[in-house]
Amino acid sequence: MNMSLQPNNIALRLTLIYLFFSVMWIFGSDQLVHSLFTDAANLKQFQTLKGVFFVIISSVIIFLLINHQIQRKNKIIQLLNRGEKWNNKMISSLPDIDVYLFDRKLRYILANGGAMHKHGLSSEMYIGRRVSDLTLNIETGQYLERFYKKIIAGYDVSDILSYENHTYQLKGSPIRNDEQQIIAGLCVAIDVTKEEAYKEELTKAKELAEHNDRLKSAFLANMSHEVRTPLNSIVGFSGLLSKENLSQENKERYVAYIASSSKRLITVINDILDISKIETHQMALSATKFYVKELMKEWEENATTMLIEADKEKAIVLAIESDLMDHDEVIELDRERLFQILINFTSNAIKFTEKGFITLKCFRRENAICFSVRDSGIGIDKGQQAFIFERFRQVEESSNRRFGGSGLGLTITKGIAELMGGTISMDSNLGQGSEFIVSFPIHTET
Ligand code: ADP
């Protein structure tokens, strides 16, 4: 049923009824009056009364018709107003979405939505104004003007806009009349800040996963080299040992090779075990009280042996410095794990230094006790310094690595130091040497 036909039907019906009664009145009333009033004076008077009655009836009917129409119109206007109010309410409560309607001169006809409130903007600030009159920053104002002009030129457009730490997806289309002429433009702005941040996080996570995957592949290649080399050496020299008529000198040489390869293998295996213990939070510590000077002595002896075993060609002077050497200073830490840290620093210093010095140091700094290893070796590029404490990271990640090693040493060292409540820091300059320091906040007893 078409509701819009209803008022016309009523009007038509009323008009027809009115016509019918009017015709009846014109013809019927005259005859009735003539039959009732024979006296001419009375007749004339009654004719006048009849005219008046007719005019009154007509006026009442016209009044009723017009009144009915006005009331209907008012009702429609009321409903439209209420609808518009609801529309506005509905748009303004759309979370994260704004709707903008503007005429050909880029003057806002409608501007509403949940997103604009986040920036302290309201519909009143827009309506009747041009985009260039708004108090947005100049860059955004100019950008929107260009965007709206494209819409008014007849294009469907879409873009991303950043405004006050929010990211908006803009979508715009022209609005046309029945003759297909563009009469206005519509732009919808959707706040996609969270989605963009989520996308960024996902991209970062993906990059990190790929990066970790690359590192793991490099680590595995590296590891297989680190495991295979000593293992081959052990198998090879064990085979040679079983040969008859072997000179005593060769026998001793082969045994020494087997011993050093076994040591290297054990180091690699220990590294793997340590890193998995740290990562699964299963590394247990046992703190004991010990004299610092005893630890320093043992450290020096080990460093000297390591240096001798490392390479006869290296021209390195090993020195030991300690503010605490002469005191009977006692500290309480996991001695074995602390020693592991110091040995790792020392073996790196020996590995990456060809000539010059290596200094082992122990000193007090504020409320901390510090142990450091300084060398005059190859040093580390500033850009690489942040990475070397990450798992499997080495400055030299190519397959033709000169120095060997798993790339786990510093990660383990840092993990252990942090478990013990300490911190590791470093200072290095490429080509000039490095210093690695581990420090523990500690109460000492003398
Ligand atoms: P590894 O020594 O087994 O490769 P580490 O985690 O101990 O693994 O060290 C990571 C990297 O940090 C080394 O490969 C090296 O590039 C760099 N590095 C560590 N100590 C030193 C040092 N004293 N001098 C120069 N580079 C160092």
GROMACS .gro file of N, CA, C and O and ligand atoms in nm, residues 222 271 344-345 348-353 375 377-380 388-390 393-396 401 403-413 428 433-436, ligand 1:
model
  183
  222ASN      N    1   7.700  -2.297   1.265
  222ASN     CA    2   7.813  -2.264   1.351
  222ASN      C    3   7.841  -2.377   1.450
  222ASN      O    4   7.954  -2.422   1.469
  271ASP      N    5   7.786  -2.481   2.720
  271ASP     CA    6   7.718  -2.358   2.676
  271ASP      C    7   7.573  -2.387   2.643
  271ASP      O    8   7.482  -2.314   2.683
  344ASN      N    9   8.482  -1.636   3.093
  344ASN     CA   10   8.427  -1.603   2.960
  344ASN      C   11   8.484  -1.472   2.909
  344ASN      O   12   8.528  -1.462   2.794
  345PHE      N   13   8.484  -1.370   2.994
  345PHE     CA   14   8.544  -1.240   2.955
  345PHE      C   15   8.690  -1.262   2.913
  345PHE      O   16   8.735  -1.206   2.813
  348ASN      N   17   8.738  -1.448   2.581
  348ASN     CA   18   8.707  -1.358   2.469
  348ASN      C   19   8.822  -1.260   2.447
  348ASN      O   20   8.863  -1.233   2.334
  349ALA      N   21   8.874  -1.204   2.558
  349ALA     CA   22   8.984  -1.108   2.547
  349ALA      C   23   9.105  -1.172   2.479
  349ALA      O   24   9.167  -1.112   2.390
  350ILE      N   25   9.134  -1.296   2.518
  350ILE     CA   26   9.250  -1.366   2.457
  350ILE      C   27   9.221  -1.394   2.309
  350ILE      O   28   9.305  -1.372   2.223
  351LYS      N   29   9.095  -1.437   2.284
  351LYS     CA   30   9.059  -1.472   2.146
  351LYS      C   31   9.069  -1.351   2.052
  351LYS      O   32   9.115  -1.362   1.939
  352PHE      N   33   9.027  -1.234   2.101
  352PHE     CA   34   9.018  -1.117   2.012
  352PHE      C   35   9.135  -1.019   2.028
  352PHE      O   36   9.127  -0.905   1.985
  353THR      N   37   9.243  -1.063   2.093
  353THR     CA   38   9.360  -0.975   2.107
  353THR      C   39   9.484  -1.047   2.052
  353THR      O   40   9.510  -1.162   2.089
  375ASP      N   41   9.113  -0.526   2.734
  375ASP     CA   42   9.213  -0.576   2.638
  375ASP      C   43   9.243  -0.470   2.534
  375ASP      O   44   9.171  -0.371   2.521
  377GLY      N   45   9.257  -0.547   2.213
  377GLY     CA   46   9.229  -0.627   2.093
  377GLY      C   47   9.157  -0.551   1.983
  377GLY      O   48   9.168  -0.429   1.972
  378ILE      N   49   9.080  -0.628   1.903
  378ILE     CA   50   9.020  -0.572   1.781
  378ILE      C   51   8.907  -0.473   1.812
  378ILE      O   52   8.869  -0.394   1.726
  379GLY      N   53   8.852  -0.479   1.931
  379GLY     CA   54   8.744  -0.387   1.968
  379GLY      C   55   8.615  -0.421   1.894
  379GLY      O   56   8.612  -0.507   1.807
  380ILE      N   57   8.508  -0.351   1.931
  380ILE     CA   58   8.377  -0.379   1.870
  380ILE      C   59   8.316  -0.248   1.819
  380ILE      O   60   8.313  -0.148   1.890
  388ILE      N   61   7.572  -0.797   2.074
  388ILE     CA   62   7.658  -0.911   2.111
  388ILE      C   63   7.611  -0.986   2.235
  388ILE      O   64   7.655  -1.097   2.259
  389PHE      N   65   7.518  -0.926   2.311
  389PHE     CA   66   7.464  -0.998   2.428
  389PHE      C   67   7.342  -1.081   2.390
  389PHE      O   68   7.287  -1.152   2.473
  390GLU      N   69   7.299  -1.068   2.261
  390GLU     CA   70   7.184  -1.148   2.219
  390GLU      C   71   7.231  -1.288   2.183
  390GLU      O   72   7.345  -1.307   2.142
  393ARG      N   73   7.459  -1.419   1.864
  393ARG     CA   74   7.510  -1.305   1.788
  393ARG      C   75   7.661  -1.293   1.803
  393ARG      O   76   7.715  -1.298   1.912
  394GLN      N   77   7.723  -1.271   1.690
  394GLN     CA   78   7.866  -1.246   1.686
  394GLN      C   79   7.888  -1.132   1.589
  394GLN      O   80   7.809  -1.112   1.497
  395VAL      N   81   7.993  -1.057   1.613
  395VAL     CA   82   8.020  -0.946   1.521
  395VAL      C   83   8.042  -1.001   1.381
  395VAL      O   84   7.994  -0.948   1.282
  396GLU      N   85   8.110  -1.112   1.376
  396GLU     CA   86   8.140  -1.171   1.246
  396GLU      C   87   8.046  -1.288   1.224
  396GLU      O   88   8.065  -1.395   1.280
  401ARG      N   89   8.417  -1.754   0.939
  401ARG     CA   90   8.457  -1.686   1.060
  401ARG      C   91   8.597  -1.725   1.102
  401ARG      O   92   8.638  -1.840   1.092
  403PHE      N   93   8.725  -1.657   1.411
  403PHE     CA   94   8.748  -1.677   1.555
  403PHE      C   95   8.676  -1.794   1.620
  403PHE      O   96   8.701  -1.824   1.735
  404GLY      N   97   8.585  -1.858   1.552
  404GLY     CA   98   8.513  -1.968   1.615
  404GLY      C   99   8.425  -1.920   1.730
  404GLY      O  100   8.407  -1.800   1.750
  405GLY      N  101   8.368  -2.014   1.804
  405GLY     CA  102   8.280  -1.977   1.917
  405GLY      C  103   8.135  -1.990   1.878
  405GLY      O  104   8.100  -1.983   1.760
  406SER      N  105   8.050  -2.010   1.978
  406SER     CA  106   7.908  -2.036   1.951
  406SER      C  107   7.823  -1.910   1.947
  406SER      O  108   7.711  -1.912   1.901
  407GLY      N  109   7.878  -1.800   1.999
  407GLY     CA  110   7.797  -1.678   2.007
  407GLY      C  111   7.703  -1.683   2.127
  407GLY      O  112   7.609  -1.604   2.137
  408LEU      N  113   7.726  -1.776   2.217
  408LEU     CA  114   7.638  -1.789   2.335
  408LEU      C  115   7.703  -1.736   2.463
  408LEU      O  116   7.635  -1.708   2.560
  409GLY      N  117   7.837  -1.724   2.459
  409GLY     CA  118   7.913  -1.689   2.580
  409GLY      C  119   7.859  -1.568   2.653
  409GLY      O  120   7.827  -1.575   2.774
  410LEU      N  121   7.844  -1.457   2.582
  410LEU     CA  122   7.800  -1.333   2.650
  410LEU      C  123   7.654  -1.340   2.692
  410LEU      O  124   7.614  -1.279   2.792
  411THR      N  125   7.573  -1.413   2.614
  411THR     CA  126   7.431  -1.427   2.652
  411THR      C  127   7.424  -1.502   2.785
  411THR      O  128   7.350  -1.462   2.877
  412ILE      N  129   7.503  -1.609   2.796
  412ILE     CA  130   7.505  -1.687   2.921
  412ILE      C  131   7.558  -1.600   3.034
  412ILE      O  132   7.499  -1.592   3.142
  413THR      N  133   7.667  -1.530   3.006
  413THR     CA  134   7.730  -1.445   3.106
  413THR      C  135   7.632  -1.343   3.161
  413THR      O  136   7.619  -1.324   3.281
  428SER      N  137   8.389  -0.019   2.440
  428SER     CA  138   8.480  -0.070   2.337
  428SER      C  139   8.492   0.028   2.222
  428SER      O  140   8.399   0.102   2.192
  433GLY      N  141   9.037  -0.185   2.137
  433GLY     CA  142   9.023  -0.275   2.251
  433GLY      C  143   8.889  -0.261   2.320
  433GLY      O  144   8.807  -0.176   2.283
  434SER      N  145   8.868  -0.348   2.419
  434SER     CA  146   8.737  -0.350   2.487
  434SER      C  147   8.756  -0.369   2.637
  434SER      O  148   8.859  -0.417   2.682
  435GLU      N  149   8.651  -0.330   2.709
  435GLU     CA  150   8.649  -0.360   2.853
  435GLU      C  151   8.509  -0.413   2.887
  435GLU      O  152   8.408  -0.350   2.856
  436PHE      N  153   8.505  -0.530   2.947
  436PHE     CA  154   8.379  -0.588   2.993
  436PHE      C  155   8.379  -0.585   3.145
  436PHE      O  156   8.476  -0.628   3.207
  447ADP     P1  157   8.163  -1.622   2.105
  447ADP     O1  158   8.284  -1.559   2.165
  447ADP     O2  159   8.146  -1.764   2.138
  447ADP     O3  160   8.146  -1.591   1.961
  447ADP     P2  161   8.027  -1.444   2.286
  447ADP     O4  162   7.883  -1.430   2.316
  447ADP     O5  163   8.120  -1.467   2.397
  447ADP     O6  164   8.038  -1.556   2.174
  447ADP     O7  165   8.072  -1.311   2.211
  447ADP     C1  166   7.990  -1.261   2.108
  447ADP     C2  167   8.070  -1.174   2.016
  447ADP     O8  168   8.110  -1.054   2.082
  447ADP     C3  169   8.199  -1.235   1.971
  447ADP     O9  170   8.179  -1.325   1.862
  447ADP     C4  171   8.275  -1.111   1.929
  447ADP    O10  172   8.235  -1.070   1.801
  447ADP     C5  173   8.234  -1.008   2.032
  447ADP     N1  174   8.327  -0.996   2.144
  447ADP     C6  175   8.316  -1.047   2.268
  447ADP     N2  176   8.420  -1.014   2.345
  447ADP     C7  177   8.503  -0.940   2.269
  447ADP     C8  178   8.630  -0.875   2.290
  447ADP     N3  179   8.692  -0.879   2.409
  447ADP     N4  180   8.684  -0.808   2.188
  447ADP     C9  181   8.622  -0.803   2.068
  447ADP     N5  182   8.504  -0.862   2.040
  447ADP    C10  183   8.445  -0.929   2.139
   0.00000   0.00000   0.00000
